[in-house]
PDB file of C-alpha atoms in Angstrom:
ATOM      1  CA  UNK A  24     -14.594  63.816   3.737  1.00  0.00           C
ATOM      2  CA  UNK A  25     -12.080  61.498   2.397  1.00  0.00           C
ATOM      3  CA  UNK A  26     -13.054  57.615   1.931  1.00  0.00           C
ATOM      4  CA  UNK A  27     -10.115  55.709   3.215  1.00  0.00           C
ATOM      5  CA  UNK A  28      -8.281  54.433   0.208  1.00  0.00           C
ATOM      6  CA  UNK A  29      -7.845  50.891   1.562  1.00  0.00           C
ATOM      7  CA  UNK A  30      -7.498  48.877   4.478  1.00  0.00           C
ATOM      8  CA  UNK A  31      -5.542  46.774   5.726  1.00  0.00           C
ATOM      9  CA  UNK A  32      -6.418  42.993   6.291  1.00  0.00           C
ATOM     10  CA  UNK A  33      -4.321  39.327   6.787  1.00  0.00           C
ATOM     11  CA  UNK A  34      -4.252  36.553   3.628  1.00  0.00           C
ATOM     12  CA  UNK A  35      -2.716  33.758   4.130  1.00  0.00           C
ATOM     13  CA  UNK A  36      -0.403  34.854   6.631  1.00  0.00           C
ATOM     14  CA  UNK A  37       1.002  38.008   4.890  1.00  0.00           C
ATOM     15  CA  UNK A  38      -0.692  41.461   5.669  1.00  0.00           C
ATOM     16  CA  UNK A  39      -2.288  42.527   2.468  1.00  0.00           C
ATOM     17  CA  UNK A  40      -3.612  46.019   1.306  1.00  0.00           C
ATOM     18  CA  UNK A  41      -6.977  45.970  -0.176  1.00  0.00           C
ATOM     19  CA  UNK A  42     -10.234  48.483  -1.579  1.00  0.00           C
ATOM     20  CA  UNK A  43     -12.310  48.926   1.543  1.00  0.00           C
ATOM     21  CA  UNK A  44     -15.816  47.600   1.019  1.00  0.00           C
ATOM     22  CA  UNK A  45     -15.624  44.110  -0.671  1.00  0.00           C
ATOM     23  CA  UNK A  46     -17.107  41.467   0.270  1.00  0.00           C
ATOM     24  CA  UNK A  47     -15.988  37.813   0.207  1.00  0.00           C
ATOM     25  CA  UNK A  48     -17.028  37.544  -3.556  1.00  0.00           C
ATOM     26  CA  UNK A  49     -15.504  40.964  -4.384  1.00  0.00           C
ATOM     27  CA  UNK A  50     -12.231  40.091  -3.018  1.00  0.00           C
ATOM     28  CA  UNK A  51     -11.844  37.045  -5.184  1.00  0.00           C
ATOM     29  CA  UNK A  52     -13.165  39.193  -7.844  1.00  0.00           C
ATOM     30  CA  UNK A  53     -10.060  41.705  -7.784  1.00  0.00           C
ATOM     31  CA  UNK A  54      -7.648  38.764  -6.565  1.00  0.00           C
ATOM     32  CA  UNK A  55      -8.462  37.142  -9.904  1.00  0.00           C
ATOM     33  CA  UNK A  56      -9.246  34.059  -8.775  1.00  0.00           C
ATOM     34  CA  UNK A  57     -12.241  31.535  -9.514  1.00  0.00           C
ATOM     35  CA  UNK A  58     -14.974  31.391  -5.973  1.00  0.00           C
ATOM     36  CA  UNK A  59     -16.045  27.533  -7.220  1.00  0.00           C
ATOM     37  CA  UNK A  60     -12.106  26.254  -7.074  1.00  0.00           C
ATOM     38  CA  UNK A  61     -11.423  28.306  -3.297  1.00  0.00           C
ATOM     39  CA  UNK A  62     -12.839  27.616  -0.003  1.00  0.00           C
ATOM     40  CA  UNK A  63     -12.677  31.050   2.487  1.00  0.00           C
ATOM     41  CA  UNK A  64     -11.490  31.033   6.216  1.00  0.00           C
ATOM     42  CA  UNK A  65     -13.214  34.135   7.466  1.00  0.00           C
ATOM     43  CA  UNK A  66     -11.495  34.685  10.981  1.00  0.00           C
ATOM     44  CA  UNK A  67     -10.760  31.157  11.276  1.00  0.00           C
ATOM     45  CA  UNK A  68     -14.474  30.579  10.276  1.00  0.00           C
ATOM     46  CA  UNK A  69     -14.811  28.119   6.958  1.00  0.00           C
ATOM     47  CA  UNK A  70     -17.888  30.392   5.161  1.00  0.00           C
ATOM     48  CA  UNK A  71     -19.917  28.591   2.630  1.00  0.00           C
ATOM     49  CA  UNK A  72     -20.576  29.975  -1.211  1.00  0.00           C
ATOM     50  CA  UNK A  73     -23.851  31.310  -0.399  1.00  0.00           C
ATOM     51  CA  UNK A  74     -22.835  33.726   1.901  1.00  0.00           C
ATOM     52  CA  UNK A  75     -19.495  35.371   0.158  1.00  0.00           C
ATOM     53  CA  UNK A  76     -21.543  37.781  -1.041  1.00  0.00           C
ATOM     54  CA  UNK A  77     -23.072  39.245   2.674  1.00  0.00           C
ATOM     55  CA  UNK A  78     -20.029  38.233   3.720  1.00  0.00           C
ATOM     56  CA  UNK A  79     -18.054  41.951   3.873  1.00  0.00           C
ATOM     57  CA  UNK A  80     -14.146  42.835   4.894  1.00  0.00           C
ATOM     58  CA  UNK A  81     -13.018  45.136   7.630  1.00  0.00           C
ATOM     59  CA  UNK A  82      -9.700  45.821   9.061  1.00  0.00           C
ATOM     60  CA  UNK A  83      -7.592  43.360   9.919  1.00  0.00           C
ATOM     61  CA  UNK A  84      -9.945  40.605   9.068  1.00  0.00           C
ATOM     62  CA  UNK A  85      -7.866  37.446   8.548  1.00  0.00           C
ATOM     63  CA  UNK A  86      -8.614  35.467   5.674  1.00  0.00           C
ATOM     64  CA  UNK A  87      -7.336  32.070   4.534  1.00  0.00           C
ATOM     65  CA  UNK A  88      -7.671  30.927   0.586  1.00  0.00           C
ATOM     66  CA  UNK A  89      -7.613  27.635   0.064  1.00  0.00           C
ATOM     67  CA  UNK A  90      -7.997  25.158  -2.621  1.00  0.00           C
ATOM     68  CA  UNK A  91      -6.596  21.870  -3.653  1.00  0.00           C
ATOM     69  CA  UNK A  92      -3.480  21.042  -4.547  1.00  0.00           C
ATOM     70  CA  UNK A  93      -1.322  17.655  -5.506  1.00  0.00           C
ATOM     71  CA  UNK A  94      -1.228  15.635  -3.155  1.00  0.00           C
ATOM     72  CA  UNK A  95      -0.719  12.105  -1.586  1.00  0.00           C
TER      73      UNK A  95
ATOM     74  CA  UNK B  26     -13.015 -12.885 -12.159  1.00  0.00           C
ATOM     75  CA  UNK B  27     -12.953  -9.717  -9.299  1.00  0.00           C
ATOM     76  CA  UNK B  28     -15.764  -7.527  -8.375  1.00  0.00           C
ATOM     77  CA  UNK B  29     -15.415  -4.164  -7.953  1.00  0.00           C
ATOM     78  CA  UNK B  30     -13.985  -1.982  -5.101  1.00  0.00           C
ATOM     79  CA  UNK B  31     -17.057  -1.374  -2.693  1.00  0.00           C
ATOM     80  CA  UNK B  32     -16.169   1.859   0.190  1.00  0.00           C
ATOM     81  CA  UNK B  33     -19.058   2.702   1.690  1.00  0.00           C
ATOM     82  CA  UNK B  34     -22.217   2.805  -0.863  1.00  0.00           C
ATOM     83  CA  UNK B  35     -19.874   3.171  -3.923  1.00  0.00           C
ATOM     84  CA  UNK B  36     -17.884   1.241  -6.010  1.00  0.00           C
ATOM     85  CA  UNK B  37     -15.088   2.176  -7.663  1.00  0.00           C
ATOM     86  CA  UNK B  38     -14.045   0.737 -10.953  1.00  0.00           C
ATOM     87  CA  UNK B  39      -9.893  -0.016  -9.394  1.00  0.00           C
ATOM     88  CA  UNK B  40      -8.716  -1.570  -6.447  1.00  0.00           C
ATOM     89  CA  UNK B  41      -6.013   1.400  -7.061  1.00  0.00           C
ATOM     90  CA  UNK B  42      -6.065   4.524  -5.853  1.00  0.00           C
ATOM     91  CA  UNK B  43      -3.510   6.882  -6.945  1.00  0.00           C
ATOM     92  CA  UNK B  44      -1.827  10.029  -5.680  1.00  0.00           C
ATOM     93  CA  UNK B  45      -1.194  13.652  -6.972  1.00  0.00           C
ATOM     94  CA  UNK B  46       1.226  15.186  -6.114  1.00  0.00           C
ATOM     95  CA  UNK B  47       5.201  15.771  -6.749  1.00  0.00           C
ATOM     96  CA  UNK B  48       4.480  15.074 -10.705  1.00  0.00           C
ATOM     97  CA  UNK B  49       7.677  17.349 -12.307  1.00  0.00           C
ATOM     98  CA  UNK B  50       3.964  18.939 -14.067  1.00  0.00           C
ATOM     99  CA  UNK B  51       0.145  18.707 -14.307  1.00  0.00           C
ATOM    100  CA  UNK B  52       0.174  16.953 -18.505  1.00  0.00           C
ATOM    101  CA  UNK B  53       2.126  14.026 -17.148  1.00  0.00           C
ATOM    102  CA  UNK B  54       0.319  13.563 -13.550  1.00  0.00           C
ATOM    103  CA  UNK B  55      -3.047  13.671 -15.598  1.00  0.00           C
ATOM    104  CA  UNK B  56      -1.326  10.844 -18.564  1.00  0.00           C
ATOM    105  CA  UNK B  57       0.455   9.018 -15.664  1.00  0.00           C
ATOM    106  CA  UNK B  58      -2.646   8.629 -13.764  1.00  0.00           C
ATOM    107  CA  UNK B  59      -4.839   7.972 -16.958  1.00  0.00           C
ATOM    108  CA  UNK B  60      -2.366   5.060 -17.337  1.00  0.00           C
ATOM    109  CA  UNK B  61      -3.099   3.803 -13.616  1.00  0.00           C
ATOM    110  CA  UNK B  62      -6.870   3.243 -14.435  1.00  0.00           C
ATOM    111  CA  UNK B  63      -7.302   4.540 -10.918  1.00  0.00           C
ATOM    112  CA  UNK B  64     -11.002   5.953 -10.164  1.00  0.00           C
ATOM    113  CA  UNK B  65     -10.571   7.491  -6.871  1.00  0.00           C
ATOM    114  CA  UNK B  66      -7.378  10.163  -6.584  1.00  0.00           C
ATOM    115  CA  UNK B  67      -6.240  12.035  -3.313  1.00  0.00           C
ATOM    116  CA  UNK B  68      -6.138  15.614  -3.420  1.00  0.00           C
ATOM    117  CA  UNK B  69      -4.407  18.213  -0.495  1.00  0.00           C
ATOM    118  CA  UNK B  70      -5.922  21.238   0.957  1.00  0.00           C
ATOM    119  CA  UNK B  71      -3.701  23.797   0.978  1.00  0.00           C
ATOM    120  CA  UNK B  72      -3.289  28.031   0.901  1.00  0.00           C
ATOM    121  CA  UNK B  73      -3.476  29.388  -2.674  1.00  0.00           C
ATOM    122  CA  UNK B  74      -0.319  31.016  -3.751  1.00  0.00           C
ATOM    123  CA  UNK B  75      -1.243  34.986  -5.123  1.00  0.00           C
ATOM    124  CA  UNK B  76       1.853  35.756  -5.768  1.00  0.00           C
ATOM    125  CA  UNK B  77       2.234  32.386  -8.922  1.00  0.00           C
ATOM    126  CA  UNK B  78      -0.171  31.830 -11.179  1.00  0.00           C
ATOM    127  CA  UNK B  79      -3.374  30.417 -10.269  1.00  0.00           C
ATOM    128  CA  UNK B  80      -2.963  27.292 -12.481  1.00  0.00           C
ATOM    129  CA  UNK B  81      -0.687  25.353  -9.664  1.00  0.00           C
ATOM    130  CA  UNK B  82      -4.332  24.091  -7.770  1.00  0.00           C
ATOM    131  CA  UNK B  83      -4.899  20.779  -9.600  1.00  0.00           C
ATOM    132  CA  UNK B  84      -8.522  21.112 -10.228  1.00  0.00           C
ATOM    133  CA  UNK B  85      -7.375  23.109 -12.981  1.00  0.00           C
ATOM    134  CA  UNK B  86      -6.026  19.759 -14.849  1.00  0.00           C
ATOM    135  CA  UNK B  87      -8.260  16.987 -13.256  1.00  0.00           C
ATOM    136  CA  UNK B  88     -12.283  17.225 -14.373  1.00  0.00           C
ATOM    137  CA  UNK B  89     -13.994  15.282 -10.706  1.00  0.00           C
ATOM    138  CA  UNK B  90     -15.920  13.919 -13.488  1.00  0.00           C
ATOM    139  CA  UNK B  91     -13.656  11.987 -15.115  1.00  0.00           C
ATOM    140  CA  UNK B  92     -11.942  11.203 -11.240  1.00  0.00           C
ATOM    141  CA  UNK B  93     -12.893  10.704  -7.590  1.00  0.00           C
ATOM    142  CA  UNK B  94     -11.145  13.601  -5.218  1.00  0.00           C
ATOM    143  CA  UNK B  95     -10.825  12.382  -2.342  1.00  0.00           C
ATOM    144  CA  UNK B  96      -9.200  15.463  -0.378  1.00  0.00           C
ATOM    145  CA  UNK B  97      -6.327  14.367   2.112  1.00  0.00           C
ATOM    146  CA  UNK B  98      -5.525  15.754   5.916  1.00  0.00           C
ATOM    147  CA  UNK B  99      -1.661  15.024   4.749  1.00  0.00           C
ATOM    148  CA  UNK B 100       0.575  17.089   6.630  1.00  0.00           C
ATOM    149  CA  UNK B 101      -1.415  17.786   9.575  1.00  0.00           C
ATOM    150  CA  UNK B 102      -0.100  16.290  13.354  1.00  0.00           C
ATOM    151  CA  UNK B 103      -2.888  17.111  15.325  1.00  0.00           C
ATOM    152  CA  UNK B 104      -6.360  16.175  16.093  1.00  0.00           C
ATOM    153  CA  UNK B 105      -7.302  19.375  15.638  1.00  0.00           C
ATOM    154  CA  UNK B 106      -5.579  20.334  12.707  1.00  0.00           C
ATOM    155  CA  UNK B 107      -6.628  17.314  10.717  1.00  0.00           C
ATOM    156  CA  UNK B 108     -10.731  18.951  11.502  1.00  0.00           C
ATOM    157  CA  UNK B 109      -9.678  22.211  10.554  1.00  0.00           C
ATOM    158  CA  UNK B 110      -7.985  20.480   6.963  1.00  0.00           C
ATOM    159  CA  UNK B 111     -10.678  18.097   6.777  1.00  0.00           C
ATOM    160  CA  UNK B 112     -13.384  20.837   7.366  1.00  0.00           C
ATOM    161  CA  UNK B 113     -12.205  22.623   4.367  1.00  0.00           C
ATOM    162  CA  UNK B 114     -12.151  19.900   2.225  1.00  0.00           C
ATOM    163  CA  UNK B 115     -15.685  19.557   2.632  1.00  0.00           C
ATOM    164  CA  UNK B 116     -16.647  22.713   2.338  1.00  0.00           C
ATOM    165  CA  UNK B 117     -14.115  23.572  -0.665  1.00  0.00           C
ATOM    166  CA  UNK B 118     -17.387  21.453  -1.899  1.00  0.00           C
ATOM    167  CA  UNK B 119     -16.892  18.124  -3.519  1.00  0.00           C
ATOM    168  CA  UNK B 120     -17.831  15.123  -1.217  1.00  0.00           C
ATOM    169  CA  UNK B 121     -17.841  13.677   2.690  1.00  0.00           C
ATOM    170  CA  UNK B 122     -15.103  11.073   1.847  1.00  0.00           C
ATOM    171  CA  UNK B 123     -11.930  12.066   3.117  1.00  0.00           C
ATOM    172  CA  UNK B 124      -8.407  10.536   3.369  1.00  0.00           C
ATOM    173  CA  UNK B 125      -7.567  11.136   7.327  1.00  0.00           C
ATOM    174  CA  UNK B 126      -4.152  11.117   7.882  1.00  0.00           C
ATOM    175  CA  UNK B 127      -2.329  12.665  11.375  1.00  0.00           C
ATOM    176  CA  UNK B 128       1.583  12.009  11.217  1.00  0.00           C
ATOM    177  CA  UNK B 129       3.211  11.598  14.737  1.00  0.00           C
ATOM    178  CA  UNK B 130       6.794  11.859  13.574  1.00  0.00           C
ATOM    179  CA  UNK B 131       8.539  14.186  10.995  1.00  0.00           C
ATOM    180  CA  UNK B 132      11.744  11.794  10.705  1.00  0.00           C
ATOM    181  CA  UNK B 133       9.419   8.490  10.145  1.00  0.00           C
ATOM    182  CA  UNK B 134       6.412  10.791   8.768  1.00  0.00           C
ATOM    183  CA  UNK B 135       4.731   7.548  10.828  1.00  0.00           C
ATOM    184  CA  UNK B 136       1.198   7.988  12.106  1.00  0.00           C
ATOM    185  CA  UNK B 137       0.442   9.294  15.260  1.00  0.00           C
ATOM    186  CA  UNK B 138      -2.472   6.259  15.915  1.00  0.00           C
ATOM    187  CA  UNK B 139      -4.140   8.134  18.687  1.00  0.00           C
ATOM    188  CA  UNK B 140      -4.970  10.881  17.599  1.00  0.00           C
ATOM    189  CA  UNK B 141      -5.941   9.378  14.401  1.00  0.00           C
ATOM    190  CA  UNK B 142      -8.615   7.072  15.913  1.00  0.00           C
ATOM    191  CA  UNK B 143      -9.652  10.760  17.915  1.00  0.00           C
ATOM    192  CA  UNK B 144      -9.954  12.670  14.812  1.00  0.00           C
ATOM    193  CA  UNK B 145     -11.747   9.407  13.523  1.00  0.00           C
ATOM    194  CA  UNK B 146     -14.557   9.776  16.315  1.00  0.00           C
ATOM    195  CA  UNK B 147     -15.105  12.785  15.841  1.00  0.00           C
ATOM    196  CA  UNK B 148     -15.145  12.842  12.079  1.00  0.00           C
ATOM    197  CA  UNK B 149     -17.676   9.987  11.718  1.00  0.00           C
ATOM    198  CA  UNK B 150     -19.865  11.860  14.027  1.00  0.00           C
ATOM    199  CA  UNK B 151     -19.803  14.940  11.235  1.00  0.00           C
ATOM    200  CA  UNK B 152     -20.711  12.566   8.770  1.00  0.00           C
ATOM    201  CA  UNK B 153     -17.250  12.635   7.235  1.00  0.00           C
ATOM    202  CA  UNK B 154     -16.786   8.809   5.200  1.00  0.00           C
ATOM    203  CA  UNK B 155     -13.379   8.675   6.593  1.00  0.00           C
ATOM    204  CA  UNK B 156     -10.544   6.511   4.938  1.00  0.00           C
ATOM    205  CA  UNK B 157      -7.962   6.439   7.377  1.00  0.00           C
ATOM    206  CA  UNK B 158      -3.859   5.776   6.799  1.00  0.00           C
ATOM    207  CA  UNK B 159      -2.492   4.356   9.757  1.00  0.00           C
ATOM    208  CA  UNK B 160       0.625   2.031  10.828  1.00  0.00           C
ATOM    209  CA  UNK B 161       0.421  -2.173  10.158  1.00  0.00           C
ATOM    210  CA  UNK B 162      -0.312  -2.339  13.690  1.00  0.00           C
ATOM    211  CA  UNK B 163      -4.076  -4.355  14.227  1.00  0.00           C
ATOM    212  CA  UNK B 164      -5.639  -3.063  17.341  1.00  0.00           C
ATOM    213  CA  UNK B 165      -4.740   0.333  16.048  1.00  0.00           C
ATOM    214  CA  UNK B 166      -6.460  -0.699  12.692  1.00  0.00           C
ATOM    215  CA  UNK B 167     -10.075  -2.426  15.380  1.00  0.00           C
ATOM    216  CA  UNK B 168     -10.105   0.669  16.840  1.00  0.00           C
ATOM    217  CA  UNK B 169     -10.606   3.003  13.728  1.00  0.00           C
ATOM    218  CA  UNK B 170     -13.696   0.233  12.600  1.00  0.00           C
ATOM    219  CA  UNK B 171     -14.788   0.875  15.846  1.00  0.00           C
ATOM    220  CA  UNK B 172     -14.700   4.117  15.558  1.00  0.00           C
ATOM    221  CA  UNK B 173     -17.198   4.078  11.948  1.00  0.00           C
ATOM    222  CA  UNK B 174     -14.288   4.913   9.229  1.00  0.00           C
ATOM    223  CA  UNK B 175     -15.338   3.634   5.500  1.00  0.00           C
ATOM    224  CA  UNK B 176     -11.963   1.679   5.283  1.00  0.00           C
ATOM    225  CA  UNK B 177      -9.077   0.913   7.012  1.00  0.00           C
ATOM    226  CA  UNK B 178      -5.526   2.041   5.177  1.00  0.00           C
ATOM    227  CA  UNK B 179      -3.014   0.523   6.762  1.00  0.00           C
ATOM    228  CA  UNK B 180       0.707   1.150   5.237  1.00  0.00           C
ATOM    229  CA  UNK B 181       3.199  -1.078   4.014  1.00  0.00           C
ATOM    230  CA  UNK B 182       5.918   1.047   4.967  1.00  0.00           C
ATOM    231  CA  UNK B 183       7.165   4.961   5.644  1.00  0.00           C
ATOM    232  CA  UNK B 184       5.424   7.356   2.940  1.00  0.00           C
ATOM    233  CA  UNK B 185       7.703   7.638   0.742  1.00  0.00           C
ATOM    234  CA  UNK B 186       9.985   5.202   1.516  1.00  0.00           C
ATOM    235  CA  UNK B 187       9.669   2.763  -1.623  1.00  0.00           C
ATOM    236  CA  UNK B 188      10.477   0.033   0.511  1.00  0.00           C
ATOM    237  CA  UNK B 189       7.218  -2.457  -0.489  1.00  0.00           C
ATOM    238  CA  UNK B 190       5.532  -4.358   1.835  1.00  0.00           C
ATOM    239  CA  UNK B 191       7.517  -4.406   5.152  1.00  0.00           C
ATOM    240  CA  UNK B 192       4.832  -6.823   7.224  1.00  0.00           C
ATOM    241  CA  UNK B 193       3.368  -8.798   4.459  1.00  0.00           C
ATOM    242  CA  UNK B 194       2.266 -11.061   8.528  1.00  0.00           C
ATOM    243  CA  UNK B 195       0.430  -7.769   9.651  1.00  0.00           C
ATOM    244  CA  UNK B 196      -1.293  -6.775   6.803  1.00  0.00           C
ATOM    245  CA  UNK B 197      -2.889  -9.967   6.478  1.00  0.00           C
ATOM    246  CA  UNK B 198      -4.100  -9.747  10.046  1.00  0.00           C
ATOM    247  CA  UNK B 199      -5.934  -6.578   9.755  1.00  0.00           C
ATOM    248  CA  UNK B 200      -7.155  -8.127   6.394  1.00  0.00           C
ATOM    249  CA  UNK B 201      -9.059 -11.428   8.002  1.00  0.00           C
ATOM    250  CA  UNK B 202     -10.056  -9.038  11.696  1.00  0.00           C
ATOM    251  CA  UNK B 203     -11.783  -6.372   9.931  1.00  0.00           C
ATOM    252  CA  UNK B 204     -15.289  -6.040   8.319  1.00  0.00           C
ATOM    253  CA  UNK B 205     -13.975  -2.870   6.394  1.00  0.00           C
ATOM    254  CA  UNK B 206     -12.210  -2.606   3.234  1.00  0.00           C
ATOM    255  CA  UNK B 207      -8.729  -2.716   3.894  1.00  0.00           C
ATOM    256  CA  UNK B 208      -6.478  -0.022   1.714  1.00  0.00           C
ATOM    257  CA  UNK B 209      -2.551   0.074   1.978  1.00  0.00           C
ATOM    258  CA  UNK B 210      -1.488   2.907   1.189  1.00  0.00           C
ATOM    259  CA  UNK B 211       2.051   4.370   1.069  1.00  0.00           C
ATOM    260  CA  UNK B 212       5.386   2.267   0.466  1.00  0.00           C
ATOM    261  CA  UNK B 213       5.544   0.725  -2.405  1.00  0.00           C
ATOM    262  CA  UNK B 214       8.063   1.540  -4.225  1.00  0.00           C
ATOM    263  CA  UNK B 215       7.578  -0.573  -8.041  1.00  0.00           C
ATOM    264  CA  UNK B 216       5.177  -3.150  -9.344  1.00  0.00           C
ATOM    265  CA  UNK B 217       5.756  -6.091  -7.816  1.00  0.00           C
ATOM    266  CA  UNK B 218       5.363  -3.885  -4.482  1.00  0.00           C
ATOM    267  CA  UNK B 219       2.040  -3.683  -5.384  1.00  0.00           C
ATOM    268  CA  UNK B 220       1.861  -6.962  -6.626  1.00  0.00           C
ATOM    269  CA  UNK B 221       2.628  -9.254  -3.344  1.00  0.00           C
ATOM    270  CA  UNK B 222       0.577  -6.139  -1.308  1.00  0.00           C
ATOM    271  CA  UNK B 223      -2.639  -7.273  -3.483  1.00  0.00           C
ATOM    272  CA  UNK B 224      -1.191 -11.077  -2.736  1.00  0.00           C
ATOM    273  CA  UNK B 225      -2.350 -10.694   0.521  1.00  0.00           C
ATOM    274  CA  UNK B 226      -5.537 -10.207  -0.119  1.00  0.00           C
ATOM    275  CA  UNK B 227      -5.890  -7.055   0.775  1.00  0.00           C
ATOM    276  CA  UNK B 228      -9.083  -4.706  -1.052  1.00  0.00           C
ATOM    277  CA  UNK B 229      -6.535  -2.227  -2.920  1.00  0.00           C
ATOM    278  CA  UNK B 230      -3.586   0.069  -2.779  1.00  0.00           C
ATOM    279  CA  UNK B 231      -3.209   3.698  -2.351  1.00  0.00           C
ATOM    280  CA  UNK B 232       0.297   5.225  -4.096  1.00  0.00           C
ATOM    281  CA  UNK B 233       1.953   8.115  -5.059  1.00  0.00           C
ATOM    282  CA  UNK B 234       5.513   8.933  -5.035  1.00  0.00           C
ATOM    283  CA  UNK B 235       6.860   5.548  -7.028  1.00  0.00           C
ATOM    284  CA  UNK B 236       4.290   6.743 -10.281  1.00  0.00           C
ATOM    285  CA  UNK B 237       4.978  10.194 -10.081  1.00  0.00           C
ATOM    286  CA  UNK B 238       9.205   9.979  -9.472  1.00  0.00           C
ATOM    287  CA  UNK B 239       9.796   6.881 -11.240  1.00  0.00           C
ATOM    288  CA  UNK B 240      11.861   8.056 -14.877  1.00  0.00           C
ATOM    289  CA  UNK B 241       8.935   7.634 -16.660  1.00  0.00           C
ATOM    290  CA  UNK B 242       6.373   8.527 -14.697  1.00  0.00           C
ATOM    291  CA  UNK B 243       3.363   7.145 -17.259  1.00  0.00           C
ATOM    292  CA  UNK B 244       4.816   3.987 -18.329  1.00  0.00           C
ATOM    293  CA  UNK B 245       5.373   3.359 -14.333  1.00  0.00           C
ATOM    294  CA  UNK B 246       1.517   4.403 -13.999  1.00  0.00           C
ATOM    295  CA  UNK B 247       0.484   1.071 -16.225  1.00  0.00           C
ATOM    296  CA  UNK B 248       3.139  -0.738 -14.846  1.00  0.00           C
ATOM    297  CA  UNK B 249       1.449  -0.371 -11.714  1.00  0.00           C
ATOM    298  CA  UNK B 250      -2.455  -0.730 -13.019  1.00  0.00           C
ATOM    299  CA  UNK B 251      -1.034  -4.836 -14.256  1.00  0.00           C
ATOM    300  CA  UNK B 252       0.688  -5.426 -11.037  1.00  0.00           C
ATOM    301  CA  UNK B 253      -2.563  -4.482  -8.407  1.00  0.00           C
ATOM    302  CA  UNK B 254      -4.438  -6.694 -11.311  1.00  0.00           C
ATOM    303  CA  UNK B 255      -2.480  -9.608 -11.136  1.00  0.00           C
ATOM    304  CA  UNK B 256      -1.797  -9.491  -7.121  1.00  0.00           C
ATOM    305  CA  UNK B 257      -5.597  -9.690  -7.000  1.00  0.00           C
ATOM    306  CA  UNK B 258      -5.799 -12.079  -9.759  1.00  0.00           C
ATOM    307  CA  UNK B 259      -3.568 -14.540  -8.201  1.00  0.00           C
ATOM    308  CA  UNK B 260      -5.295 -14.373  -4.514  1.00  0.00           C
ATOM    309  CA  UNK B 261      -8.648 -14.761  -5.851  1.00  0.00           C
ATOM    310  CA  UNK B 262      -6.634 -17.788  -8.089  1.00  0.00           C
ATOM    311  CA  UNK B 263      -5.058 -19.032  -4.328  1.00  0.00           C
ATOM    312  CA  UNK B 264      -1.191 -19.788  -4.772  1.00  0.00           C
ATOM    313  CA  UNK B 265       0.109 -23.335  -4.662  1.00  0.00           C
ATOM    314  CA  UNK B 266       1.676 -23.303  -0.918  1.00  0.00           C
ATOM    315  CA  UNK B 267       5.452 -23.009  -0.382  1.00  0.00           C
ATOM    316  CA  UNK B 268       8.224 -26.078   0.058  1.00  0.00           C
ATOM    317  CA  UNK B 269      11.468 -26.109   0.613  1.00  0.00           C
ATOM    318  CA  UNK B 270      12.413 -28.814  -0.985  1.00  0.00           C
ATOM    319  CA  UNK B 271      11.340 -29.644  -4.978  1.00  0.00           C
ATOM    320  CA  UNK B 272       8.690 -31.867  -6.800  1.00  0.00           C
ATOM    321  CA  UNK B 273       8.506 -32.840 -10.585  1.00  0.00           C
ATOM    322  CA  UNK B 274       6.241 -31.923 -12.048  1.00  0.00           C
ATOM    323  CA  UNK B 275       6.659 -34.102 -15.092  1.00  0.00           C
ATOM    324  CA  UNK B 276       6.133 -38.121 -14.253  1.00  0.00           C
ATOM    325  CA  UNK B 277       8.711 -40.230 -12.100  1.00  0.00           C
ATOM    326  CA  UNK B 278       7.092 -43.195 -14.053  1.00  0.00           C
ATOM    327  CA  UNK B 279       7.543 -44.026 -17.791  1.00  0.00           C
ATOM    328  CA  UNK B 280      11.233 -43.565 -17.913  1.00  0.00           C
ATOM    329  CA  UNK B 281      12.995 -45.222 -20.395  1.00  0.00           C
ATOM    330  CA  UNK B 282      15.581 -48.104 -19.275  1.00  0.00           C
TER     331      UNK B 282
END
């Protein structure tokens, strides 16, 4: 039996291949992002920081990774 | 002299609120904002560009311990979008404070006041402290106050236009009729505009472009700090009545033959 080597998800409007079995925390580490500076929507629902560890990403998930930028 | 700017239950050391957009680089932004003396600064919520450096995030440059960050809903054209961005901003972890803006038209960036009022009601119910960007229209301003906004922010003129206060009468009328603080938001182009705006008696001014795209943003930041202070003091001092005939300043009696 072979394990799937990657799954396809949609992150910030782009299709991406990511390793299977990642939690949201794991994904942020994999993308080299600081969780304290990121806000996450998983399938259009805002995810509290406290749930990053327990929320696992599966094929076809829709993720938005947002942050604060300069604005008026 | 002057009292602090009080919004909801919080005092702010400056009556100037500044945006963080459009600066040529982040060090210039930070230095310019420090020159303005502003305590409250606005930020926007956007997607992280995963193909570029993460340093574009404004929090790498602005310490929330030094500045009070006010997230905005800039770029939102519907009630639903504004609410989504507001919730994301709150989840980002800093604050329930929000600069609500719902734009109604791409060319003028004028606010959709009807949608803004609707969004304000929902967000106030959700516990947000809403500072609402709106037109220089008294009725919309009154409705936003009724909706529970902690501050109402009429424009001086369109966003990024630099035209200054186009209707000081309406701004004064809004200030006269509302209890909540009035922050004039958008349209200031240079220091005299900021000063004239504060002379209308409003509680504060929010600006971004005028400082960010000045040739020397740090110098303009300092100019704005002084202009806001000067305008506020002139308002508190009570200006002389203006008249269309001359009145001599020196005695007319005691002239030599």
